[in-house]
Short mmCIF file of C-alpha atoms and ligand atoms in Angstrom, two decimals:
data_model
loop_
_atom_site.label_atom_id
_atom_site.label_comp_id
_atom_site.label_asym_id
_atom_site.label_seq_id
_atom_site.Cartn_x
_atom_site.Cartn_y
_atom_site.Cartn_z
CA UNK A 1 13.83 -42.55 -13.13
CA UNK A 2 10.58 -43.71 -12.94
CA UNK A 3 7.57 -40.85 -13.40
CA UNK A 4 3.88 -40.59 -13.00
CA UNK A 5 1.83 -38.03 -14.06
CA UNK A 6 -1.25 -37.83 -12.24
CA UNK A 7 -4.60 -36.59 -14.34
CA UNK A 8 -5.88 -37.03 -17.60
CA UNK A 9 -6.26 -33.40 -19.21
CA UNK A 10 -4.35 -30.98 -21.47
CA UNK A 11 -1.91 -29.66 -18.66
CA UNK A 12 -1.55 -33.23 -17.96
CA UNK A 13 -0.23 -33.94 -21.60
CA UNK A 14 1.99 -30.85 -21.33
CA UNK A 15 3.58 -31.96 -18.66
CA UNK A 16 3.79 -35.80 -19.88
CA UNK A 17 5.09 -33.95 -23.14
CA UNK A 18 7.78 -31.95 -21.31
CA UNK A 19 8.91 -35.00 -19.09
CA UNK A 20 9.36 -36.74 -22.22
CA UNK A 21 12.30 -34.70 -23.15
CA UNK A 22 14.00 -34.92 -19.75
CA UNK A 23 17.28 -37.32 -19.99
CA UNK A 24 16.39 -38.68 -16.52
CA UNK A 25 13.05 -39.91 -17.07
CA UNK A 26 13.21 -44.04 -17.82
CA UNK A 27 9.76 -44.69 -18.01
CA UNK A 28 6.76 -42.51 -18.05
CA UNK A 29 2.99 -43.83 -16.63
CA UNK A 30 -0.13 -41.69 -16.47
CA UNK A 31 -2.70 -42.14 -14.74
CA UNK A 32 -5.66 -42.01 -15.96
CA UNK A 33 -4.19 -39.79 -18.91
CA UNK A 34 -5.81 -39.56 -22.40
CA UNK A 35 -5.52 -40.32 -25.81
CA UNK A 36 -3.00 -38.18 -26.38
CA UNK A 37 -1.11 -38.99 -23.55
CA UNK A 38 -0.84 -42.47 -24.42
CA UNK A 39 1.17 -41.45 -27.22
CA UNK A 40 4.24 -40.67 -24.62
CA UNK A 41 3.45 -42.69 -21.69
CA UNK A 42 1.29 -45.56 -20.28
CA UNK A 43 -1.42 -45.12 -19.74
CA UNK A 44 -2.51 -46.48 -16.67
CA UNK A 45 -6.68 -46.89 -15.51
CA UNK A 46 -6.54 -45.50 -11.83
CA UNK A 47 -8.79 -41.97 -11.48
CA UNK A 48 -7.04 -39.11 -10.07
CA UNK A 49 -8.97 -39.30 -7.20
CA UNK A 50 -8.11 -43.10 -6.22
CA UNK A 51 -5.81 -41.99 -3.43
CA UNK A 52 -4.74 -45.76 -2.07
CA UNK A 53 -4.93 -47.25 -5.82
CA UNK A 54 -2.14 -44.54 -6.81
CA UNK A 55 0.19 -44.93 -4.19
CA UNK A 56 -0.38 -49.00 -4.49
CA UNK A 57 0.98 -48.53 -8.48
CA UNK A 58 3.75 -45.87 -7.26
CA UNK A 59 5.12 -48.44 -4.95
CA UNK A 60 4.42 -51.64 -6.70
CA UNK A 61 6.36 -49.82 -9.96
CA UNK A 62 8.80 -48.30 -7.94
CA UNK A 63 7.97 -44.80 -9.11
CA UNK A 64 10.60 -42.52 -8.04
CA UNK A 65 8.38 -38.96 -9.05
CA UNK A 66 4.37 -38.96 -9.32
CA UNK A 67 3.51 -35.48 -10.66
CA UNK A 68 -0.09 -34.30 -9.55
CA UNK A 69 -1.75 -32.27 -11.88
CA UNK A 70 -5.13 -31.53 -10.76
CA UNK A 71 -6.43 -29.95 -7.24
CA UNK A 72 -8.74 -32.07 -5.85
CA UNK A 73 -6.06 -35.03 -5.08
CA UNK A 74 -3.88 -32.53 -3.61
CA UNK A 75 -6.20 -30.79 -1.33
CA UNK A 76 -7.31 -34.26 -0.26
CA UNK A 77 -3.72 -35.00 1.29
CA UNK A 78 -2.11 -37.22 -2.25
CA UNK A 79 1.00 -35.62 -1.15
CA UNK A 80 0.92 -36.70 2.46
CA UNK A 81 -0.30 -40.04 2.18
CA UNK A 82 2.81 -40.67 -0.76
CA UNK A 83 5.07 -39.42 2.18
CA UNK A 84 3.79 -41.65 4.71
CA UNK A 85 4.44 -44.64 2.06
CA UNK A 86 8.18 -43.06 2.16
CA UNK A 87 7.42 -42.08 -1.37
CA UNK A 88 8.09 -38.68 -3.20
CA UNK A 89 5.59 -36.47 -4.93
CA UNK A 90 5.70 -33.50 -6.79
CA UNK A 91 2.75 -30.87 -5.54
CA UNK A 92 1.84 -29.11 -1.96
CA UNK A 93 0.77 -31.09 1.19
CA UNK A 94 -3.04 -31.13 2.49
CA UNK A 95 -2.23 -28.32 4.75
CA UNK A 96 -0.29 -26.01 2.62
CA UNK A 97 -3.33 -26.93 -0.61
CA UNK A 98 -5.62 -24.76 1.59
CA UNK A 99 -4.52 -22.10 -0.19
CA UNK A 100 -6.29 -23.26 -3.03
CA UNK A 101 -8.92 -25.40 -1.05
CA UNK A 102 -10.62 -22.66 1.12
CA UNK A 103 -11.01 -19.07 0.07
CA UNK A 104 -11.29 -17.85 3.24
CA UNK A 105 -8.10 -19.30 4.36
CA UNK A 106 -5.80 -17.82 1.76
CA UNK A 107 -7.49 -14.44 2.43
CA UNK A 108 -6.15 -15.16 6.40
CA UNK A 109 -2.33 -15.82 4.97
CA UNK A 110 -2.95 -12.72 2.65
CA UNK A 111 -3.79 -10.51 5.66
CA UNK A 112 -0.73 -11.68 7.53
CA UNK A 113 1.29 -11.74 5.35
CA UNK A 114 0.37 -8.33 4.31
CA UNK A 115 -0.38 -9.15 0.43
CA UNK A 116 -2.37 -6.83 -1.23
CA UNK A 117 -5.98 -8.09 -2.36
CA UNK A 118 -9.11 -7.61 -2.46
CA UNK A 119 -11.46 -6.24 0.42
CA UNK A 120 -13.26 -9.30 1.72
CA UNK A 121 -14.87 -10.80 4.77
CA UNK A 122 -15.82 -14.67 5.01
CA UNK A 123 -19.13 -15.44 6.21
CA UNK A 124 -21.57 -18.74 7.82
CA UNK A 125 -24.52 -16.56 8.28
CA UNK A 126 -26.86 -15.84 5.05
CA UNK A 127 -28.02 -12.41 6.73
CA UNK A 128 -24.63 -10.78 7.68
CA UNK A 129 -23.51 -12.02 4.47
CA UNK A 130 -25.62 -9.64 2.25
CA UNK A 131 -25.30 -6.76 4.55
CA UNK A 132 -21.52 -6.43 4.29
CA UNK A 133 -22.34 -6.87 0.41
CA UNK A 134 -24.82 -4.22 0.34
CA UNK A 135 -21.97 -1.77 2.09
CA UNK A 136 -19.52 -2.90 -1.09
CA UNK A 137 -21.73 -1.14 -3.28
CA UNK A 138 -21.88 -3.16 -6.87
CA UNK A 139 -20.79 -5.03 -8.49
CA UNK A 140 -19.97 -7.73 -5.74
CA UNK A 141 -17.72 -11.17 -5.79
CA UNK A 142 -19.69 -14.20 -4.22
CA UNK A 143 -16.93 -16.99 -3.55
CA UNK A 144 -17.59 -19.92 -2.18
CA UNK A 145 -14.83 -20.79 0.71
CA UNK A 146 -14.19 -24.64 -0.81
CA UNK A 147 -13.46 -25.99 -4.42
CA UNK A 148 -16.21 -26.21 -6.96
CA UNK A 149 -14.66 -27.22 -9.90
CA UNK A 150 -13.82 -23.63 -11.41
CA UNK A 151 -17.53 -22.68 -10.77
CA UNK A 152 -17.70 -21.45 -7.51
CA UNK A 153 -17.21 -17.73 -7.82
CA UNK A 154 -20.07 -14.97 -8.86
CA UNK A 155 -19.85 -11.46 -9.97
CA UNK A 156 -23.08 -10.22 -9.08
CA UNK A 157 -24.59 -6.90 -10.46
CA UNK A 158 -27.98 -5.90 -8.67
CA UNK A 159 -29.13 -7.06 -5.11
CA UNK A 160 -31.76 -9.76 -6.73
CA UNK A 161 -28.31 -11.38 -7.81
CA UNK A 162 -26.67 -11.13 -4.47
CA UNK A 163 -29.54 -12.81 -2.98
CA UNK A 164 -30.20 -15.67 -5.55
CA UNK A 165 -26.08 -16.50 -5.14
CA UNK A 166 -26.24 -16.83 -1.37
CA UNK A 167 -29.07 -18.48 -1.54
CA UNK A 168 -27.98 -20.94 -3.70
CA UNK A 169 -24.48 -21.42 -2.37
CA UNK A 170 -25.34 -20.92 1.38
CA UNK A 171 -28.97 -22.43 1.76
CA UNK A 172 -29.57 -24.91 -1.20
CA UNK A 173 -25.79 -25.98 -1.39
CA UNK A 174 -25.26 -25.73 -5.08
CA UNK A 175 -21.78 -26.59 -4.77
CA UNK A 176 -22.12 -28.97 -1.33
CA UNK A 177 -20.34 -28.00 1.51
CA UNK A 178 -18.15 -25.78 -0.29
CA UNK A 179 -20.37 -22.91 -0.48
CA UNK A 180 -22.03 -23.12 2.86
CA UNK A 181 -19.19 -20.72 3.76
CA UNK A 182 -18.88 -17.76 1.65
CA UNK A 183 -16.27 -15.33 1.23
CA UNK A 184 -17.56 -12.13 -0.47
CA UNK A 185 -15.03 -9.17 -1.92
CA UNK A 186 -14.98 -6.11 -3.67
CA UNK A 187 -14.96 -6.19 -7.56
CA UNK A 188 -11.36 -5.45 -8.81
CA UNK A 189 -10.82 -3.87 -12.21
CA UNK A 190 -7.44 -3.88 -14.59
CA UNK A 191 -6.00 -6.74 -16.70
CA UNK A 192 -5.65 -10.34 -15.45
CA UNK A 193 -2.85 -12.68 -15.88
CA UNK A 194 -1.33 -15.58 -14.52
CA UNK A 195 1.62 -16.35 -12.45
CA UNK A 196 3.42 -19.60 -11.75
CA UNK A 197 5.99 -20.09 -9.52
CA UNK A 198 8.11 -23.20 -8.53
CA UNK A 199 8.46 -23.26 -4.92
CA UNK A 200 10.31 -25.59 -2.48
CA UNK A 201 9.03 -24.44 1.01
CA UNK A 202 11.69 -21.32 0.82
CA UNK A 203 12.91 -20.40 -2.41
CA UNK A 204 10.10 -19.25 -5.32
CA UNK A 205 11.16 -18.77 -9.20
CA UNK A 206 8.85 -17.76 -11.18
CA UNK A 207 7.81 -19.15 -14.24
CA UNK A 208 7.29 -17.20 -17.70
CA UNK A 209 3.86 -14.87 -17.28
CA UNK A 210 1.10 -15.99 -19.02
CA UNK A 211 -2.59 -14.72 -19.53
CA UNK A 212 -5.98 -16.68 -19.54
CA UNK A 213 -9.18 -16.14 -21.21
CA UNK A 214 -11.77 -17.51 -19.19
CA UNK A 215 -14.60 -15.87 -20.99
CA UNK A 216 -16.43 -18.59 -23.54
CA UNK A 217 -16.72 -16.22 -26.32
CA UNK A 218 -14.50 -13.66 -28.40
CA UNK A 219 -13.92 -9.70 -26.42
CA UNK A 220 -14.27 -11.85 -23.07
CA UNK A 221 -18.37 -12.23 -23.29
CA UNK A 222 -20.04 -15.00 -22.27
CA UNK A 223 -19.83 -17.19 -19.11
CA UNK A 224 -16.40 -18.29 -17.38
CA UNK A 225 -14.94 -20.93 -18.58
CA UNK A 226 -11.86 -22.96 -17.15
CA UNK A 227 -9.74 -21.56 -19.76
CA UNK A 228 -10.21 -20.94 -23.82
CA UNK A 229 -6.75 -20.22 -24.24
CA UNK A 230 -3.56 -18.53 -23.10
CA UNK A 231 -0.42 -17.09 -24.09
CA UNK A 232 3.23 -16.55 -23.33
CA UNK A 233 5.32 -14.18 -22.45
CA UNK A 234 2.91 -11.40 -21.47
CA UNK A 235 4.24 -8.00 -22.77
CA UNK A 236 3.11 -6.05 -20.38
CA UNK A 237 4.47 -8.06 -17.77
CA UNK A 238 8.17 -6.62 -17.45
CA UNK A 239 11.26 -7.79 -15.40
CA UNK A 240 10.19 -5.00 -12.62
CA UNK A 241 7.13 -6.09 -11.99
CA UNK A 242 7.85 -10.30 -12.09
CA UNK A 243 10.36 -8.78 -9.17
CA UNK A 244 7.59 -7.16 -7.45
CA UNK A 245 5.32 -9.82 -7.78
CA UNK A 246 8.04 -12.38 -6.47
CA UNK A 247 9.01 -10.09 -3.64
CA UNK A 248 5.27 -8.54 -2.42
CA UNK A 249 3.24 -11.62 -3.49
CA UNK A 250 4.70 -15.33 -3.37
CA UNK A 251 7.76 -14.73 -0.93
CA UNK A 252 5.32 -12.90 2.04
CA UNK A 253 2.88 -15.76 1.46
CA UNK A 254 5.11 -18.79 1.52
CA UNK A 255 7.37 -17.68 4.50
CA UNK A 256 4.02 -17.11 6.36
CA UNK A 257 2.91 -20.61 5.68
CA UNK A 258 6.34 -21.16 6.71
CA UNK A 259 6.27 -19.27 10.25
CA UNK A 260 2.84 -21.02 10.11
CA UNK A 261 4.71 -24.77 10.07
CA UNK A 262 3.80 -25.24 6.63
CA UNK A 263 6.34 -25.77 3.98
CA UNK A 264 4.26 -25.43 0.51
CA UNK A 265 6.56 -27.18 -2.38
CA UNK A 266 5.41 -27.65 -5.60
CA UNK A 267 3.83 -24.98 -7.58
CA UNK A 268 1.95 -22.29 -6.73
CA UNK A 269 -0.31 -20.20 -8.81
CA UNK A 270 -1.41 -16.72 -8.35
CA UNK A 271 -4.07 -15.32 -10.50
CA UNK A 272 -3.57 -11.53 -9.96
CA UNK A 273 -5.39 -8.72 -11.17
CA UNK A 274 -2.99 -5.82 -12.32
CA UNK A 275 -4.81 -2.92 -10.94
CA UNK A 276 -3.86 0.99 -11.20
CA UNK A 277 -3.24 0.71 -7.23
CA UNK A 278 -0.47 -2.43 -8.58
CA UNK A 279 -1.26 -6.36 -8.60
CA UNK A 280 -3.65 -7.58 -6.32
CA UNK A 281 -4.33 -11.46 -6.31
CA UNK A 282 -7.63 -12.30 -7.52
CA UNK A 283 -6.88 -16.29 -6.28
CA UNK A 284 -4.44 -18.85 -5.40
CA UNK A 285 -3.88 -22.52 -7.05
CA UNK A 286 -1.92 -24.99 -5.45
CA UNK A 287 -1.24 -26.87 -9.04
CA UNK A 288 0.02 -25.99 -12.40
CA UNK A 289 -2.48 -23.86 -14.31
CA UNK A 290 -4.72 -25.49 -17.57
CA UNK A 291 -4.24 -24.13 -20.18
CA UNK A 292 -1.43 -21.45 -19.13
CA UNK A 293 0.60 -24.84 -18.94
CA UNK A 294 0.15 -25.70 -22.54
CA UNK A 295 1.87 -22.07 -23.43
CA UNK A 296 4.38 -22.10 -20.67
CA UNK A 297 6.02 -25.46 -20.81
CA UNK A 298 6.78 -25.79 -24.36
CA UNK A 299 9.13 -22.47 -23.63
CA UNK A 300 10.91 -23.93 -20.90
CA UNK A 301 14.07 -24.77 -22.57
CA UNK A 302 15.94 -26.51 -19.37
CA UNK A 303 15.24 -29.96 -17.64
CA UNK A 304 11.60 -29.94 -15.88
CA UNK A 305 12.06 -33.06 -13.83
CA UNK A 306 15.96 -31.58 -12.44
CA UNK A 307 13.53 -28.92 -11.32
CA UNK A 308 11.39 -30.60 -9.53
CA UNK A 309 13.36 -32.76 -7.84
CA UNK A 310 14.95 -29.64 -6.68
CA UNK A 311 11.89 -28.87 -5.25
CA UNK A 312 10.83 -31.66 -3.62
CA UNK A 313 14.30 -31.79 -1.95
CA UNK A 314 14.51 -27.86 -0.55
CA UNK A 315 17.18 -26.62 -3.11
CA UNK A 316 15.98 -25.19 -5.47
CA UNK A 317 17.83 -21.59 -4.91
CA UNK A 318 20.79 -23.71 -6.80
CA UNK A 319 18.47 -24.13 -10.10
CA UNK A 320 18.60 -22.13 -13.30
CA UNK A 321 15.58 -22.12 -14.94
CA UNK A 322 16.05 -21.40 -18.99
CA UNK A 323 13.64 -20.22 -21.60
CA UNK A 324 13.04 -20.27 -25.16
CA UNK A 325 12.57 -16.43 -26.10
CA UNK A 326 9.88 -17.06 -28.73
CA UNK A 327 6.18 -16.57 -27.57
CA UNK A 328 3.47 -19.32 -27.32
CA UNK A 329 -0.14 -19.30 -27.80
CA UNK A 330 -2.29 -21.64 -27.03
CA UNK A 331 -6.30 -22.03 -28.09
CA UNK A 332 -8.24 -24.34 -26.95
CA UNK A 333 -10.97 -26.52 -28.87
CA UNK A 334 -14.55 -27.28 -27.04
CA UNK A 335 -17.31 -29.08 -27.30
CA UNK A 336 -20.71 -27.25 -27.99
CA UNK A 337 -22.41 -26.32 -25.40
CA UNK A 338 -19.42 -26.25 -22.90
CA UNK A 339 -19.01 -24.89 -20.10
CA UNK A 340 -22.87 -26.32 -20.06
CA UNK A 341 -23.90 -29.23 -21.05
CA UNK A 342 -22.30 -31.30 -24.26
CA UNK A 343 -22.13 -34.73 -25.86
CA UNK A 344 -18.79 -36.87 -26.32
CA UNK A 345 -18.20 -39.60 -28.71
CA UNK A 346 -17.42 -36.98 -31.78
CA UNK A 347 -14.91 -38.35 -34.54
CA UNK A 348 -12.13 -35.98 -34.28
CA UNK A 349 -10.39 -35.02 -37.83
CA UNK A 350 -7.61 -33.62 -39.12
CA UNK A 351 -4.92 -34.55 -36.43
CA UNK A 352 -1.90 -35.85 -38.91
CA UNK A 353 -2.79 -33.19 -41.07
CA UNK A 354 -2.18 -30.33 -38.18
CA UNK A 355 0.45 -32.42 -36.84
CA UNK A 356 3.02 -31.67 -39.69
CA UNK A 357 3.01 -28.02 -38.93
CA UNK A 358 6.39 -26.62 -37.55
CA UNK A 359 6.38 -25.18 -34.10
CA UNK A 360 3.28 -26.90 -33.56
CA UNK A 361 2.19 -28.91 -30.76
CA UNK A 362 -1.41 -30.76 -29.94
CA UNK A 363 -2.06 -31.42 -26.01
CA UNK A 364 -5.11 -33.34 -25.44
CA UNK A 365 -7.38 -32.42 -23.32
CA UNK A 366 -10.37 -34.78 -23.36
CA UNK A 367 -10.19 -37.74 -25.68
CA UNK A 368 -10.78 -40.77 -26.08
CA UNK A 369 -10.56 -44.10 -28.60
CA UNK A 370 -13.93 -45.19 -29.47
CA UNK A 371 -14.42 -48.92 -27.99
CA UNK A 372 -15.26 -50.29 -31.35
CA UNK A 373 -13.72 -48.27 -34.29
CA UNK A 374 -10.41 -47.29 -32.12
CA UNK A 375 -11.05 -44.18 -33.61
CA UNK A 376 -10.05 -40.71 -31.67
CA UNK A 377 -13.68 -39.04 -30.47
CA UNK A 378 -14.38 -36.67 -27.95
CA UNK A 379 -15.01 -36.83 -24.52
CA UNK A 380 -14.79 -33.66 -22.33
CA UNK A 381 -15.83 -30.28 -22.54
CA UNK A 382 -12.23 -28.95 -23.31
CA UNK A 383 -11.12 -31.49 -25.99
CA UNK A 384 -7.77 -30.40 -27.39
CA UNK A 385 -5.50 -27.51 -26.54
CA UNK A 386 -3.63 -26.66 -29.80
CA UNK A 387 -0.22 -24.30 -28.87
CA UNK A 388 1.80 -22.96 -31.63
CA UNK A 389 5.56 -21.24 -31.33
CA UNK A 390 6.56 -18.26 -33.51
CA UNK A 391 9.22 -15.36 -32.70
CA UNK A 392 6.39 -13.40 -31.43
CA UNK A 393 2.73 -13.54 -30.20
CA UNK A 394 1.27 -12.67 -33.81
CA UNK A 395 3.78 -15.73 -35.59
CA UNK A 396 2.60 -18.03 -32.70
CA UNK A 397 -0.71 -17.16 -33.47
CA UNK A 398 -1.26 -17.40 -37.11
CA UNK A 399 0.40 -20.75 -36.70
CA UNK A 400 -1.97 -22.49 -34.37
CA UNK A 401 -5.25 -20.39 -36.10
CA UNK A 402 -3.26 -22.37 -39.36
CA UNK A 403 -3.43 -25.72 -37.26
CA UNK A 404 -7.21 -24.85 -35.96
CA UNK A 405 -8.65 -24.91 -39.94
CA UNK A 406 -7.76 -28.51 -40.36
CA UNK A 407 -9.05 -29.78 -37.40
CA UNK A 408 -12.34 -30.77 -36.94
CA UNK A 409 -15.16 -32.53 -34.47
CA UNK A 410 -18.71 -31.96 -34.38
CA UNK A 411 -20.04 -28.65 -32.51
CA UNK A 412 -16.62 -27.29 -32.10
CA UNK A 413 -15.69 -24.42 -30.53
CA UNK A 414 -13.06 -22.18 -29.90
CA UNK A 415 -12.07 -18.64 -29.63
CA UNK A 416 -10.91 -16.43 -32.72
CA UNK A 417 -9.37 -13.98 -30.53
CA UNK A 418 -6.55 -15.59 -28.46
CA UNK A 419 -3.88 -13.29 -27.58
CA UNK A 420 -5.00 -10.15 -28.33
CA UNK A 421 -5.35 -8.76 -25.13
CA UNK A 422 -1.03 -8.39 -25.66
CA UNK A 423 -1.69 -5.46 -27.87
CA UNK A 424 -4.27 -3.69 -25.75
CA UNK A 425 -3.94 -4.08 -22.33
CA UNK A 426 -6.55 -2.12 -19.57
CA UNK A 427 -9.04 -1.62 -22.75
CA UNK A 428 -11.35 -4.11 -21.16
CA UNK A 429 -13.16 -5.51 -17.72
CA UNK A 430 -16.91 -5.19 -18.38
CA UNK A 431 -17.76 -8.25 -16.19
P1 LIG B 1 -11.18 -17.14 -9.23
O1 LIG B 1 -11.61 -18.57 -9.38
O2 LIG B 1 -11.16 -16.63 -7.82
O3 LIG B 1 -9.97 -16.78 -10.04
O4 LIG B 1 -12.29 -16.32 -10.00
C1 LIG B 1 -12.65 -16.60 -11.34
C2 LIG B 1 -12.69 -15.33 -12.13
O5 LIG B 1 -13.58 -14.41 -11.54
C3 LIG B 1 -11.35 -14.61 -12.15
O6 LIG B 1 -10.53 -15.11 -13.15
C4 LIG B 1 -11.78 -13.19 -12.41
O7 LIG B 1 -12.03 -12.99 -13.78
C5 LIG B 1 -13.08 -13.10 -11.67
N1 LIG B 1 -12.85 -12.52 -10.33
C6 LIG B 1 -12.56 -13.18 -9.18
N2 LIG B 1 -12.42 -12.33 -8.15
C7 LIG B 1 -12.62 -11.10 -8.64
C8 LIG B 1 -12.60 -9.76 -8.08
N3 LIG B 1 -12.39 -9.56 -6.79
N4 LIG B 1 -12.82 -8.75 -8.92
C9 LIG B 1 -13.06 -8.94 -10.24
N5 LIG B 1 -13.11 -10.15 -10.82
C10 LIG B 1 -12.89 -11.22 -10.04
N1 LIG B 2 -6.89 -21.54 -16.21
C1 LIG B 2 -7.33 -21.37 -14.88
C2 LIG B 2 -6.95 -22.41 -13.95
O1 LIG B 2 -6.18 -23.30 -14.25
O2 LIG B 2 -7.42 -22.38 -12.82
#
């Protein structure tokens, strides 16, 4: 078969990576992929985002699969207009990406579908908007209804912060339309993780747990991030609660899009908060999660395209999903000055020499050749998501914290601290 990927970051390369390995997959493109990526597939120049250029190289390739990775293609209808070309793609429709793409929609499907969350109401009106706050006591959530690349959701702490967020959102439009509606909630407290689940409009299995550290710097300080690392399995996570989730969280949501007409088939991500009163979901994503893919994928021991093409075609209750029982962690390397402002262009160093490390594997996140030299620099915030394997969370880690000494760019970052959270969960939350 024929397969695109779709994006050009570090769950991109995962997946790319994991396609590889499938005995079905003839020929692998990306578009526009990375450095990394081009080390698997070809790489092809057409942005995410290029709607009618994507489906133009799908059909004049005769693509059989196009992956999407990020959200912004999906909630702008990538899947539906692939359809319309009579051409299959991996990921949700337009309608059933809501769930992602407005806030204040998902909290709807929540309500009727009965899934537990947090207390919210969605508002248009700047004035009613900080009086329902004000009744929440503090802190407060501030979300803005539409997508804002990660950045679009404030935990405020005094009154002065309430009003400077709506303001911003609601009246000066920080994030463009998307925050002109806001949805604000009560503050949740307990441990976070991450749950994927494959999905094909009925059926959902759920992928190995995982857990995210959004926080920039070590002990979860510092401002959110789109992900410093992640890890896989989740101890804490246990075969009762995966059921519970699957049962009171993914099933009630996706039959409701269901009674709603909408079949949602690809994945689906729920990032839940695992409070005393049980899980309660924090968010939905209608798209794989970056980095939790970097530490789930390389455990998934059966065929990730037979899976997906189970999904696309409504039968996936027949698929048996397999797993690797060792743990992986995955840490990501930034650019200084990420999640804020940065510079690209840095010589990266130390890649062969990491590379030879067992269990070991280097996802790319955003790089680039340099025009002239053809040397590997950076050129994103996130720049490479390094995810080791080891019989348990404290062998994966030493490995990749190994890998992480010999690599090098300018101003790099990363946290020291990846993982941890598996030994002590509920110990932290100070927002
Ligand atoms: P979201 O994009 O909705 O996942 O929000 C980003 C981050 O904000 C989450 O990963 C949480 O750490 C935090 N967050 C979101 N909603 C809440 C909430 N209701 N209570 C506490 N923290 C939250
Ligand atoms: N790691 C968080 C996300 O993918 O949204």
């Amino acid at each position: 078969m024929n397969v695109l990927v779709v994006g050009g970051g570090g769950r991109e390369h995962a997946l790319v990576w994991t396609l590889a390995k499938s005995p079905g997959v003839k020929r692998l493109c990306a578009a526009p992929g990375n450095a990394g990526i081009a080390d698997q597939a070809e790489c092809v120049p057409i942005s995410a985002g290029d709607i009618p250029a994507l489906v133009r190289f799908a059909r004049e390739h005769r693509v059989d699969l196009t992956v999407i990775g990020p959200e912004a293609p999906l909630v702008s209808g990538i899947v539906d207009a692939f359809a319309e070309s009579g051409m299959r793609a991996f990921g949700p429709s337009r309608a059933a990406s809501l769930l992602e793409g407005s806030k204040s929609f998902a909290k709807g499907v929540m309500q009727e579908a009965g899934v537990a969350c947090a207390r919210s109401q969605t508002f248009t009106e700047r004035r009613k908007a900080q009086e329902f706050a004000r009744g929440l006591g503090l802190p407060v959530v501030v979300k803005a209804d539409g997508l804002a690349q990660g950045k679009g959701v404030r935990i405020c702490h005094t009154e002065d912060e309430i009003s400077q967020t709506l303001s911003d959102m609601m009246e000066k439009a920080c994030f463009g339309d998307a925050g002109r509606k806001v949805v604000i909630e009560e503050y949740l407290t307990g441990e976070e993780c991450s749950i994927l689940a494959l999905v094909d409009g009925h059926t959902c299995v759920l992928l190995e747990p995982s857990q995210d550290h959004k926080r920039l710097h070590d002990g979860d300080m510092g401002p959110n991030t789109g992900g410093m690392g992640a890890y896989s399995p989740v101890p804490f996570i246990n075969h009762a609660l995966q059921k519970a989730i699957q049962e009171e969280i993914f099933l009630p949501v996706v039959d409701a899009l269901a009674g709603r007409g909408t079949l949602y088939r690809g994945v689906l991500y729920a990032g839940l908060m695992l409070t005393e009163e049980g899980p309660k979901v924090l968010e939905f994503n209608c798209r794989f999660g970056d980095p939790e893919t970097q530490a789930v994928l390389p455990r998934l021991k059966s065929d990730l395209l037979a899976h997906m093409l189970a999904v696309c075609e409504g039968r996936l209750a027949q698929e048996h999903l397999e797993w690797d029982e060792r743990a992986a962690v995955c840490v990501v390397a930034a650019s200084g000055g990420y999640p804020g402002k940065y510079e690209k262009g840095k010589l990266i160093e130390g890649l062969e020499r990491a590379a030879q490390l067992r269990d070991l594997m280097i996802f790319h996140s955003g790089t680039c050749r340099d025009p002239e030299t053809k040397r590997l620099v950076t050129d994103g915030g996130r720049v490479l998501s390094v995810t080791g394997m080891g019989r348990d969370i404290q062998a994966a880690r030493s490995r990749v914290y190994s890998a992480l000494k010999e690599l090098s760019f300018e101003n790099m970052i990363y946290r020291s601290d990846i993982s941890d959270r598996s030994k002590a969960p509920g110990l932290r939350r100070s927002a």
